[in-house]
């Protein structure tokens, strides 16, 4: 056992002998330090898919959003996707701004978004088992004025305290219903519709809520803006199931 050397101060005769120190007494227990969002593996990967011949300009312009939105974030773009790491609210705010900037071109744009938080979601994880990082509530995201449709899936990568991962998923769907973005269940996904900010807030709130009880949680969404086959379009096909 390692012991700490203690320097004994000089004592005058009038002061009396120094207090006895037990060199073998255990050190006071220290509570684990809460990891940072970066240490805990909080972040996103997303890919913009503007359906236009001028897709390069749409993508590069969308990524050139206000630099202040990138403050405190790590953002890395390669030929497949863009990686974003940092606090949850900042990640969601940045995603909303980038996707909205592409959507305001009027081009039919699809965004593939993956959010992940908690080890072992990161490439390397040094956070010990049992150490949790509790997220702050998601900061409000201002409305964009852009209608978005999304197919959304939520993946708690461990059972919750009640031993059932579906409880968290049903709660997330109910949260979407209360927010007014829930449209219907789909094969392998849930359909969300609404302002882009409301859709991403629905996704982010569920991600954080599950993350308070499950160490590693991921969520994925395919988001569509300005689709010519949107249900708001008069020329959009209808099916018997939609009537």
JSON list of C-alpha atoms in Angstrom, two decimals, residues 12-240:
[
{"chain": "A", "resi": 12, "resn": "UNK", "atom": "CA", "xyz": [7.81, 25.27, 20.04]},
{"chain": "A", "resi": 13, "resn": "UNK", "atom": "CA", "xyz": [8.05, 23.92, 23.62]},
{"chain": "A", "resi": 14, "resn": "UNK", "atom": "CA", "xyz": [4.91, 25.84, 24.58]},
{"chain": "A", "resi": 15, "resn": "UNK", "atom": "CA", "xyz": [2.86, 24.31, 21.81]},
{"chain": "A", "resi": 16, "resn": "UNK", "atom": "CA", "xyz": [3.08, 20.75, 23.09]},
{"chain": "A", "resi": 17, "resn": "UNK", "atom": "CA", "xyz": [3.72, 17.62, 21.05]},
{"chain": "A", "resi": 18, "resn": "UNK", "atom": "CA", "xyz": [2.18, 17.29, 17.58]},
{"chain": "A", "resi": 19, "resn": "UNK", "atom": "CA", "xyz": [-0.91, 15.19, 17.13]},
{"chain": "A", "resi": 20, "resn": "UNK", "atom": "CA", "xyz": [-0.23, 11.58, 16.35]},
{"chain": "A", "resi": 21, "resn": "UNK", "atom": "CA", "xyz": [-0.78, 10.63, 12.72]},
{"chain": "A", "resi": 22, "resn": "UNK", "atom": "CA", "xyz": [-1.63, 7.10, 11.64]},
{"chain": "A", "resi": 23, "resn": "UNK", "atom": "CA", "xyz": [0.40, 6.66, 8.47]},
{"chain": "A", "resi": 24, "resn": "UNK", "atom": "CA", "xyz": [-1.54, 3.50, 7.67]},
{"chain": "A", "resi": 25, "resn": "UNK", "atom": "CA", "xyz": [-5.02, 5.05, 7.89]},
{"chain": "A", "resi": 26, "resn": "UNK", "atom": "CA", "xyz": [-6.91, 4.67, 4.60]},
{"chain": "A", "resi": 27, "resn": "UNK", "atom": "CA", "xyz": [-7.15, 7.80, 2.46]},
{"chain": "A", "resi": 28, "resn": "UNK", "atom": "CA", "xyz": [-10.62, 9.36, 2.25]},
{"chain": "A", "resi": 29, "resn": "UNK", "atom": "CA", "xyz": [-12.66, 7.74, -0.51]},
{"chain": "A", "resi": 30, "resn": "UNK", "atom": "CA", "xyz": [-12.92, 9.87, -3.63]},
{"chain": "A", "resi": 31, "resn": "UNK", "atom": "CA", "xyz": [-16.06, 9.89, -5.74]},
{"chain": "A", "resi": 32, "resn": "UNK", "atom": "CA", "xyz": [-15.47, 9.11, -9.41]},
{"chain": "A", "resi": 33, "resn": "UNK", "atom": "CA", "xyz": [-15.18, 12.26, -11.49]},
{"chain": "A", "resi": 34, "resn": "UNK", "atom": "CA", "xyz": [-17.99, 12.62, -13.98]},
{"chain": "A", "resi": 35, "resn": "UNK", "atom": "CA", "xyz": [-16.55, 12.21, -17.49]},
{"chain": "A", "resi": 36, "resn": "UNK", "atom": "CA", "xyz": [-16.81, 14.93, -20.09]},
{"chain": "A", "resi": 37, "resn": "UNK", "atom": "CA", "xyz": [-19.07, 14.45, -23.13]},
{"chain": "A", "resi": 38, "resn": "UNK", "atom": "CA", "xyz": [-15.94, 13.78, -25.17]},
{"chain": "A", "resi": 39, "resn": "UNK", "atom": "CA", "xyz": [-14.69, 11.12, -22.73]},
{"chain": "A", "resi": 40, "resn": "UNK", "atom": "CA", "xyz": [-18.10, 9.51, -22.57]},
{"chain": "A", "resi": 41, "resn": "UNK", "atom": "CA", "xyz": [-18.43, 9.26, -26.35]},
{"chain": "A", "resi": 42, "resn": "UNK", "atom": "CA", "xyz": [-21.22, 11.75, -27.09]},
{"chain": "A", "resi": 43, "resn": "UNK", "atom": "CA", "xyz": [-21.62, 12.68, -30.71]},
{"chain": "A", "resi": 44, "resn": "UNK", "atom": "CA", "xyz": [-23.10, 12.14, -34.13]},
{"chain": "A", "resi": 45, "resn": "UNK", "atom": "CA", "xyz": [-22.39, 11.09, -37.67]},
{"chain": "A", "resi": 46, "resn": "UNK", "atom": "CA", "xyz": [-24.45, 12.47, -40.52]},
{"chain": "A", "resi": 47, "resn": "UNK", "atom": "CA", "xyz": [-24.48, 12.46, -44.30]},
{"chain": "A", "resi": 48, "resn": "UNK", "atom": "CA", "xyz": [-26.24, 15.05, -46.48]},
{"chain": "A", "resi": 49, "resn": "UNK", "atom": "CA", "xyz": [-27.69, 13.81, -49.77]},
{"chain": "A", "resi": 50, "resn": "UNK", "atom": "CA", "xyz": [-28.98, 16.73, -51.89]},
{"chain": "A", "resi": 51, "resn": "UNK", "atom": "CA", "xyz": [-30.75, 15.29, -54.94]},
{"chain": "A", "resi": 52, "resn": "UNK", "atom": "CA", "xyz": [-29.33, 17.72, -57.48]},
{"chain": "A", "resi": 53, "resn": "UNK", "atom": "CA", "xyz": [-26.46, 17.82, -59.97]},
{"chain": "A", "resi": 54, "resn": "UNK", "atom": "CA", "xyz": [-25.06, 20.69, -57.92]},
{"chain": "A", "resi": 55, "resn": "UNK", "atom": "CA", "xyz": [-24.85, 18.57, -54.76]},
{"chain": "A", "resi": 56, "resn": "UNK", "atom": "CA", "xyz": [-21.24, 19.54, -53.96]},
{"chain": "A", "resi": 57, "resn": "UNK", "atom": "CA", "xyz": [-22.14, 23.22, -53.62]},
{"chain": "A", "resi": 58, "resn": "UNK", "atom": "CA", "xyz": [-25.18, 22.43, -51.46]},
{"chain": "A", "resi": 59, "resn": "UNK", "atom": "CA", "xyz": [-23.16, 20.23, -49.11]},
{"chain": "A", "resi": 60, "resn": "UNK", "atom": "CA", "xyz": [-20.16, 22.51, -48.76]},
{"chain": "A", "resi": 61, "resn": "UNK", "atom": "CA", "xyz": [-22.34, 25.58, -48.23]},
{"chain": "A", "resi": 62, "resn": "UNK", "atom": "CA", "xyz": [-24.43, 23.76, -45.60]},
{"chain": "A", "resi": 63, "resn": "UNK", "atom": "CA", "xyz": [-21.30, 22.74, -43.68]},
{"chain": "A", "resi": 64, "resn": "UNK", "atom": "CA", "xyz": [-20.12, 26.37, -43.70]},
{"chain": "A", "resi": 65, "resn": "UNK", "atom": "CA", "xyz": [-22.67, 27.45, -41.08]},
{"chain": "A", "resi": 66, "resn": "UNK", "atom": "CA", "xyz": [-21.95, 30.15, -38.51]},
{"chain": "A", "resi": 67, "resn": "UNK", "atom": "CA", "xyz": [-18.61, 29.18, -36.88]},
{"chain": "A", "resi": 68, "resn": "UNK", "atom": "CA", "xyz": [-20.09, 30.01, -33.47]},
{"chain": "A", "resi": 69, "resn": "UNK", "atom": "CA", "xyz": [-22.29, 26.93, -33.82]},
{"chain": "A", "resi": 70, "resn": "UNK", "atom": "CA", "xyz": [-19.13, 24.82, -33.94]},
{"chain": "A", "resi": 71, "resn": "UNK", "atom": "CA", "xyz": [-17.64, 26.33, -30.79]},
{"chain": "A", "resi": 72, "resn": "UNK", "atom": "CA", "xyz": [-16.88, 23.55, -28.33]},
{"chain": "A", "resi": 73, "resn": "UNK", "atom": "CA", "xyz": [-17.47, 20.84, -30.93]},
{"chain": "A", "resi": 74, "resn": "UNK", "atom": "CA", "xyz": [-15.09, 18.59, -32.80]},
{"chain": "A", "resi": 75, "resn": "UNK", "atom": "CA", "xyz": [-16.23, 18.43, -36.44]},
{"chain": "A", "resi": 76, "resn": "UNK", "atom": "CA", "xyz": [-14.47, 16.20, -38.98]},
{"chain": "A", "resi": 77, "resn": "UNK", "atom": "CA", "xyz": [-15.72, 15.63, -42.55]},
{"chain": "A", "resi": 78, "resn": "UNK", "atom": "CA", "xyz": [-14.47, 12.92, -44.88]},
{"chain": "A", "resi": 79, "resn": "UNK", "atom": "CA", "xyz": [-15.72, 11.46, -48.16]},
{"chain": "A", "resi": 80, "resn": "UNK", "atom": "CA", "xyz": [-18.45, 9.43, -46.40]},
{"chain": "A", "resi": 81, "resn": "UNK", "atom": "CA", "xyz": [-19.87, 11.49, -43.54]},
{"chain": "A", "resi": 82, "resn": "UNK", "atom": "CA", "xyz": [-19.30, 14.22, -40.99]},
{"chain": "A", "resi": 83, "resn": "UNK", "atom": "CA", "xyz": [-18.40, 13.36, -37.40]},
{"chain": "A", "resi": 84, "resn": "UNK", "atom": "CA", "xyz": [-19.47, 15.71, -34.59]},
{"chain": "A", "resi": 85, "resn": "UNK", "atom": "CA", "xyz": [-18.46, 15.28, -30.94]},
{"chain": "A", "resi": 86, "resn": "UNK", "atom": "CA", "xyz": [-19.40, 17.39, -27.93]},
{"chain": "A", "resi": 87, "resn": "UNK", "atom": "CA", "xyz": [-22.27, 18.26, -25.57]},
{"chain": "A", "resi": 88, "resn": "UNK", "atom": "CA", "xyz": [-25.65, 16.93, -26.66]},
{"chain": "A", "resi": 89, "resn": "UNK", "atom": "CA", "xyz": [-27.42, 20.29, -27.02]},
{"chain": "A", "resi": 90, "resn": "UNK", "atom": "CA", "xyz": [-24.55, 21.69, -29.09]},
{"chain": "A", "resi": 91, "resn": "UNK", "atom": "CA", "xyz": [-24.52, 18.62, -31.34]},
{"chain": "A", "resi": 92, "resn": "UNK", "atom": "CA", "xyz": [-28.29, 18.86, -31.96]},
{"chain": "A", "resi": 93, "resn": "UNK", "atom": "CA", "xyz": [-28.11, 22.61, -32.56]},
{"chain": "A", "resi": 94, "resn": "UNK", "atom": "CA", "xyz": [-25.32, 22.18, -35.10]},
{"chain": "A", "resi": 95, "resn": "UNK", "atom": "CA", "xyz": [-27.13, 19.36, -36.91]},
{"chain": "A", "resi": 96, "resn": "UNK", "atom": "CA", "xyz": [-30.31, 21.43, -37.15]},
{"chain": "A", "resi": 97, "resn": "UNK", "atom": "CA", "xyz": [-28.45, 24.42, -38.58]},
{"chain": "A", "resi": 98, "resn": "UNK", "atom": "CA", "xyz": [-26.57, 22.38, -41.21]},
{"chain": "A", "resi": 99, "resn": "UNK", "atom": "CA", "xyz": [-29.60, 20.39, -42.39]},
{"chain": "A", "resi": 100, "resn": "UNK", "atom": "CA", "xyz": [-31.77, 23.53, -42.44]},
{"chain": "A", "resi": 101, "resn": "UNK", "atom": "CA", "xyz": [-29.19, 25.40, -44.52]},
{"chain": "A", "resi": 102, "resn": "UNK", "atom": "CA", "xyz": [-29.30, 22.64, -47.12]},
{"chain": "A", "resi": 103, "resn": "UNK", "atom": "CA", "xyz": [-33.10, 22.53, -46.99]},
{"chain": "A", "resi": 104, "resn": "UNK", "atom": "CA", "xyz": [-33.47, 26.27, -47.58]},
{"chain": "A", "resi": 105, "resn": "UNK", "atom": "CA", "xyz": [-32.03, 25.81, -51.07]},
{"chain": "A", "resi": 106, "resn": "UNK", "atom": "CA", "xyz": [-35.36, 24.20, -52.01]},
{"chain": "A", "resi": 107, "resn": "UNK", "atom": "CA", "xyz": [-33.52, 21.10, -53.20]},
{"chain": "A", "resi": 108, "resn": "UNK", "atom": "CA", "xyz": [-34.91, 17.73, -52.16]},
{"chain": "A", "resi": 109, "resn": "UNK", "atom": "CA", "xyz": [-32.40, 16.80, -49.46]},
{"chain": "A", "resi": 110, "resn": "UNK", "atom": "CA", "xyz": [-32.06, 13.67, -47.37]},
{"chain": "A", "resi": 111, "resn": "UNK", "atom": "CA", "xyz": [-29.98, 13.55, -44.19]},
{"chain": "A", "resi": 112, "resn": "UNK", "atom": "CA", "xyz": [-28.86, 10.31, -42.60]},
{"chain": "A", "resi": 113, "resn": "UNK", "atom": "CA", "xyz": [-28.25, 11.01, -38.90]},
{"chain": "A", "resi": 114, "resn": "UNK", "atom": "CA", "xyz": [-26.76, 8.72, -36.26]},
{"chain": "A", "resi": 115, "resn": "UNK", "atom": "CA", "xyz": [-26.50, 9.86, -32.63]},
{"chain": "A", "resi": 116, "resn": "UNK", "atom": "CA", "xyz": [-24.56, 7.84, -30.07]},
{"chain": "A", "resi": 117, "resn": "UNK", "atom": "CA", "xyz": [-23.64, 8.39, -26.42]},
{"chain": "A", "resi": 118, "resn": "UNK", "atom": "CA", "xyz": [-21.81, 6.22, -23.95]},
{"chain": "A", "resi": 119, "resn": "UNK", "atom": "CA", "xyz": [-19.06, 3.65, -24.09]},
{"chain": "A", "resi": 120, "resn": "UNK", "atom": "CA", "xyz": [-18.48, 1.33, -25.86]},
{"chain": "A", "resi": 121, "resn": "UNK", "atom": "CA", "xyz": [-19.77, 3.52, -28.67]},
{"chain": "A", "resi": 122, "resn": "UNK", "atom": "CA", "xyz": [-16.42, 5.27, -29.01]},
{"chain": "A", "resi": 123, "resn": "UNK", "atom": "CA", "xyz": [-13.31, 3.90, -30.73]},
{"chain": "A", "resi": 124, "resn": "UNK", "atom": "CA", "xyz": [-11.49, 3.91, -27.39]},
{"chain": "A", "resi": 125, "resn": "UNK", "atom": "CA", "xyz": [-13.10, 4.18, -23.98]},
{"chain": "A", "resi": 126, "resn": "UNK", "atom": "CA", "xyz": [-11.30, 4.82, -20.71]},
{"chain": "A", "resi": 127, "resn": "UNK", "atom": "CA", "xyz": [-14.43, 5.40, -18.61]},
{"chain": "A", "resi": 128, "resn": "UNK", "atom": "CA", "xyz": [-14.77, 2.77, -15.88]},
{"chain": "A", "resi": 129, "resn": "UNK", "atom": "CA", "xyz": [-17.88, 0.66, -15.51]},
{"chain": "A", "resi": 130, "resn": "UNK", "atom": "CA", "xyz": [-20.41, 2.22, -13.19]},
{"chain": "A", "resi": 131, "resn": "UNK", "atom": "CA", "xyz": [-19.36, 5.79, -14.00]},
{"chain": "A", "resi": 132, "resn": "UNK", "atom": "CA", "xyz": [-22.23, 7.62, -15.64]},
{"chain": "A", "resi": 133, "resn": "UNK", "atom": "CA", "xyz": [-22.48, 10.94, -17.39]},
{"chain": "A", "resi": 134, "resn": "UNK", "atom": "CA", "xyz": [-25.90, 12.51, -16.81]},
{"chain": "A", "resi": 135, "resn": "UNK", "atom": "CA", "xyz": [-26.86, 14.85, -19.65]},
{"chain": "A", "resi": 136, "resn": "UNK", "atom": "CA", "xyz": [-28.39, 18.25, -19.09]},
{"chain": "A", "resi": 137, "resn": "UNK", "atom": "CA", "xyz": [-31.87, 18.86, -20.55]},
{"chain": "A", "resi": 138, "resn": "UNK", "atom": "CA", "xyz": [-31.81, 19.59, -24.27]},
{"chain": "A", "resi": 139, "resn": "UNK", "atom": "CA", "xyz": [-31.69, 23.32, -24.99]},
{"chain": "A", "resi": 140, "resn": "UNK", "atom": "CA", "xyz": [-34.66, 24.62, -27.03]},
{"chain": "A", "resi": 141, "resn": "UNK", "atom": "CA", "xyz": [-34.07, 24.58, -30.80]},
{"chain": "A", "resi": 142, "resn": "UNK", "atom": "CA", "xyz": [-35.72, 27.51, -32.63]},
{"chain": "A", "resi": 143, "resn": "UNK", "atom": "CA", "xyz": [-38.24, 26.60, -35.33]},
{"chain": "A", "resi": 144, "resn": "UNK", "atom": "CA", "xyz": [-36.75, 26.49, -38.84]},
{"chain": "A", "resi": 145, "resn": "UNK", "atom": "CA", "xyz": [-39.92, 26.94, -40.90]},
{"chain": "A", "resi": 146, "resn": "UNK", "atom": "CA", "xyz": [-38.97, 23.80, -42.84]},
{"chain": "A", "resi": 147, "resn": "UNK", "atom": "CA", "xyz": [-41.24, 20.77, -42.91]},
{"chain": "A", "resi": 148, "resn": "UNK", "atom": "CA", "xyz": [-39.36, 17.54, -42.32]},
{"chain": "A", "resi": 149, "resn": "UNK", "atom": "CA", "xyz": [-40.38, 13.90, -42.51]},
{"chain": "A", "resi": 150, "resn": "UNK", "atom": "CA", "xyz": [-38.32, 11.22, -40.83]},
{"chain": "A", "resi": 151, "resn": "UNK", "atom": "CA", "xyz": [-38.08, 7.50, -40.28]},
{"chain": "A", "resi": 152, "resn": "UNK", "atom": "CA", "xyz": [-36.64, 7.12, -36.79]},
{"chain": "A", "resi": 153, "resn": "UNK", "atom": "CA", "xyz": [-35.27, 4.17, -34.80]},
{"chain": "A", "resi": 154, "resn": "UNK", "atom": "CA", "xyz": [-34.03, 4.09, -31.21]},
{"chain": "A", "resi": 155, "resn": "UNK", "atom": "CA", "xyz": [-31.54, 1.54, -29.85]},
{"chain": "A", "resi": 156, "resn": "UNK", "atom": "CA", "xyz": [-30.97, 1.22, -26.08]},
{"chain": "A", "resi": 157, "resn": "UNK", "atom": "CA", "xyz": [-27.95, -1.10, -26.12]},
{"chain": "A", "resi": 158, "resn": "UNK", "atom": "CA", "xyz": [-28.76, -2.59, -22.74]},
{"chain": "A", "resi": 159, "resn": "UNK", "atom": "CA", "xyz": [-31.91, -3.36, -20.82]},
{"chain": "A", "resi": 160, "resn": "UNK", "atom": "CA", "xyz": [-33.16, -0.60, -18.54]},
{"chain": "A", "resi": 161, "resn": "UNK", "atom": "CA", "xyz": [-33.59, -0.87, -14.75]},
{"chain": "A", "resi": 162, "resn": "UNK", "atom": "CA", "xyz": [-36.79, -2.85, -15.24]},
{"chain": "A", "resi": 163, "resn": "UNK", "atom": "CA", "xyz": [-34.95, -5.41, -17.38]},
{"chain": "A", "resi": 164, "resn": "UNK", "atom": "CA", "xyz": [-36.85, -4.54, -20.57]},
{"chain": "A", "resi": 165, "resn": "UNK", "atom": "CA", "xyz": [-35.44, -2.30, -23.31]},
{"chain": "A", "resi": 166, "resn": "UNK", "atom": "CA", "xyz": [-38.87, -1.90, -24.94]},
{"chain": "A", "resi": 167, "resn": "UNK", "atom": "CA", "xyz": [-40.15, 0.18, -22.02]},
{"chain": "A", "resi": 168, "resn": "UNK", "atom": "CA", "xyz": [-37.77, 3.00, -23.00]},
{"chain": "A", "resi": 169, "resn": "UNK", "atom": "CA", "xyz": [-38.76, 2.74, -26.67]},
{"chain": "A", "resi": 170, "resn": "UNK", "atom": "CA", "xyz": [-42.48, 2.91, -25.92]},
{"chain": "A", "resi": 171, "resn": "UNK", "atom": "CA", "xyz": [-41.86, 5.92, -23.67]},
{"chain": "A", "resi": 172, "resn": "UNK", "atom": "CA", "xyz": [-39.98, 7.64, -26.49]},
{"chain": "A", "resi": 173, "resn": "UNK", "atom": "CA", "xyz": [-42.85, 7.03, -28.91]},
{"chain": "A", "resi": 174, "resn": "UNK", "atom": "CA", "xyz": [-45.28, 8.45, -26.38]},
{"chain": "A", "resi": 175, "resn": "UNK", "atom": "CA", "xyz": [-43.02, 11.50, -26.05]},
{"chain": "A", "resi": 176, "resn": "UNK", "atom": "CA", "xyz": [-43.24, 12.01, -29.81]},
{"chain": "A", "resi": 177, "resn": "UNK", "atom": "CA", "xyz": [-47.03, 11.76, -29.59]},
{"chain": "A", "resi": 178, "resn": "UNK", "atom": "CA", "xyz": [-47.13, 14.47, -26.91]},
{"chain": "A", "resi": 179, "resn": "UNK", "atom": "CA", "xyz": [-44.87, 16.72, -28.98]},
{"chain": "A", "resi": 180, "resn": "UNK", "atom": "CA", "xyz": [-47.14, 16.29, -31.99]},
{"chain": "A", "resi": 181, "resn": "UNK", "atom": "CA", "xyz": [-44.50, 14.84, -34.32]},
{"chain": "A", "resi": 182, "resn": "UNK", "atom": "CA", "xyz": [-45.64, 11.21, -34.25]},
{"chain": "A", "resi": 183, "resn": "UNK", "atom": "CA", "xyz": [-47.37, 10.14, -37.47]},
{"chain": "A", "resi": 184, "resn": "UNK", "atom": "CA", "xyz": [-47.42, 6.34, -37.37]},
{"chain": "A", "resi": 185, "resn": "UNK", "atom": "CA", "xyz": [-45.40, 3.19, -36.92]},
{"chain": "A", "resi": 186, "resn": "UNK", "atom": "CA", "xyz": [-43.56, 1.87, -39.95]},
{"chain": "A", "resi": 187, "resn": "UNK", "atom": "CA", "xyz": [-41.60, -1.30, -40.69]},
{"chain": "A", "resi": 188, "resn": "UNK", "atom": "CA", "xyz": [-38.47, -1.11, -38.47]},
{"chain": "A", "resi": 189, "resn": "UNK", "atom": "CA", "xyz": [-39.04, 2.59, -37.76]},
{"chain": "A", "resi": 190, "resn": "UNK", "atom": "CA", "xyz": [-41.41, 5.29, -36.51]},
{"chain": "A", "resi": 191, "resn": "UNK", "atom": "CA", "xyz": [-42.61, 8.05, -38.84]},
{"chain": "A", "resi": 192, "resn": "UNK", "atom": "CA", "xyz": [-42.17, 11.62, -37.58]},
{"chain": "A", "resi": 193, "resn": "UNK", "atom": "CA", "xyz": [-43.43, 14.80, -39.28]},
{"chain": "A", "resi": 194, "resn": "UNK", "atom": "CA", "xyz": [-43.15, 18.46, -38.37]},
{"chain": "A", "resi": 195, "resn": "UNK", "atom": "CA", "xyz": [-40.80, 21.39, -38.32]},
{"chain": "A", "resi": 196, "resn": "UNK", "atom": "CA", "xyz": [-37.21, 20.18, -38.65]},
{"chain": "A", "resi": 197, "resn": "UNK", "atom": "CA", "xyz": [-36.44, 21.57, -35.18]},
{"chain": "A", "resi": 198, "resn": "UNK", "atom": "CA", "xyz": [-39.36, 19.67, -33.63]},
{"chain": "A", "resi": 199, "resn": "UNK", "atom": "CA", "xyz": [-38.38, 16.43, -35.37]},
{"chain": "A", "resi": 200, "resn": "UNK", "atom": "CA", "xyz": [-34.76, 16.66, -34.19]},
{"chain": "A", "resi": 201, "resn": "UNK", "atom": "CA", "xyz": [-35.89, 17.68, -30.69]},
{"chain": "A", "resi": 202, "resn": "UNK", "atom": "CA", "xyz": [-38.10, 14.59, -30.53]},
{"chain": "A", "resi": 203, "resn": "UNK", "atom": "CA", "xyz": [-35.17, 12.41, -31.52]},
{"chain": "A", "resi": 204, "resn": "UNK", "atom": "CA", "xyz": [-32.74, 14.17, -29.17]},
{"chain": "A", "resi": 205, "resn": "UNK", "atom": "CA", "xyz": [-35.06, 14.12, -26.15]},
{"chain": "A", "resi": 206, "resn": "UNK", "atom": "CA", "xyz": [-35.59, 10.37, -26.48]},
{"chain": "A", "resi": 207, "resn": "UNK", "atom": "CA", "xyz": [-31.85, 9.81, -26.91]},
{"chain": "A", "resi": 208, "resn": "UNK", "atom": "CA", "xyz": [-31.11, 11.71, -23.69]},
{"chain": "A", "resi": 209, "resn": "UNK", "atom": "CA", "xyz": [-33.98, 10.22, -21.70]},
{"chain": "A", "resi": 210, "resn": "UNK", "atom": "CA", "xyz": [-32.87, 6.67, -22.41]},
{"chain": "A", "resi": 211, "resn": "UNK", "atom": "CA", "xyz": [-29.26, 7.70, -21.78]},
{"chain": "A", "resi": 212, "resn": "UNK", "atom": "CA", "xyz": [-30.06, 8.52, -18.17]},
{"chain": "A", "resi": 213, "resn": "UNK", "atom": "CA", "xyz": [-30.65, 4.85, -17.41]},
{"chain": "A", "resi": 214, "resn": "UNK", "atom": "CA", "xyz": [-28.78, 2.99, -20.17]},
{"chain": "A", "resi": 215, "resn": "UNK", "atom": "CA", "xyz": [-25.05, 3.55, -20.57]},
{"chain": "A", "resi": 216, "resn": "UNK", "atom": "CA", "xyz": [-24.85, 3.18, -24.36]},
{"chain": "A", "resi": 217, "resn": "UNK", "atom": "CA", "xyz": [-27.75, 4.33, -26.54]},
{"chain": "A", "resi": 218, "resn": "UNK", "atom": "CA", "xyz": [-27.83, 5.08, -30.25]},
{"chain": "A", "resi": 219, "resn": "UNK", "atom": "CA", "xyz": [-30.58, 6.49, -32.44]},
{"chain": "A", "resi": 220, "resn": "UNK", "atom": "CA", "xyz": [-30.85, 6.76, -36.21]},
{"chain": "A", "resi": 221, "resn": "UNK", "atom": "CA", "xyz": [-33.04, 8.82, -38.48]},
{"chain": "A", "resi": 222, "resn": "UNK", "atom": "CA", "xyz": [-33.49, 9.32, -42.20]},
{"chain": "A", "resi": 223, "resn": "UNK", "atom": "CA", "xyz": [-34.78, 12.87, -42.61]},
{"chain": "A", "resi": 224, "resn": "UNK", "atom": "CA", "xyz": [-36.29, 14.21, -45.83]},
{"chain": "A", "resi": 225, "resn": "UNK", "atom": "CA", "xyz": [-36.85, 17.85, -46.80]},
{"chain": "A", "resi": 226, "resn": "UNK", "atom": "CA", "xyz": [-38.54, 19.28, -49.92]},
{"chain": "A", "resi": 227, "resn": "UNK", "atom": "CA", "xyz": [-39.56, 15.88, -51.26]},
{"chain": "A", "resi": 228, "resn": "UNK", "atom": "CA", "xyz": [-41.65, 16.06, -54.45]},
{"chain": "A", "resi": 229, "resn": "UNK", "atom": "CA", "xyz": [-43.61, 13.06, -53.16]},
{"chain": "A", "resi": 230, "resn": "UNK", "atom": "CA", "xyz": [-44.35, 14.68, -49.81]},
{"chain": "A", "resi": 231, "resn": "UNK", "atom": "CA", "xyz": [-47.80, 14.04, -48.39]},
{"chain": "A", "resi": 232, "resn": "UNK", "atom": "CA", "xyz": [-48.28, 17.82, -48.63]},
{"chain": "A", "resi": 233, "resn": "UNK", "atom": "CA", "xyz": [-47.88, 17.67, -52.41]},
{"chain": "A", "resi": 234, "resn": "UNK", "atom": "CA", "xyz": [-51.12, 17.43, -54.46]},
{"chain": "A", "resi": 235, "resn": "UNK", "atom": "CA", "xyz": [-49.39, 15.02, -56.81]},
{"chain": "A", "resi": 236, "resn": "UNK", "atom": "CA", "xyz": [-48.24, 12.69, -54.05]},
{"chain": "A", "resi": 237, "resn": "UNK", "atom": "CA", "xyz": [-49.55, 9.14, -54.49]},
{"chain": "A", "resi": 238, "resn": "UNK", "atom": "CA", "xyz": [-51.92, 7.81, -51.85]},
{"chain": "A", "resi": 239, "resn": "UNK", "atom": "CA", "xyz": [-52.57, 4.29, -50.69]},
{"chain": "A", "resi": 240, "resn": "UNK", "atom": "CA", "xyz": [-55.62, 2.70, -49.18]}
]
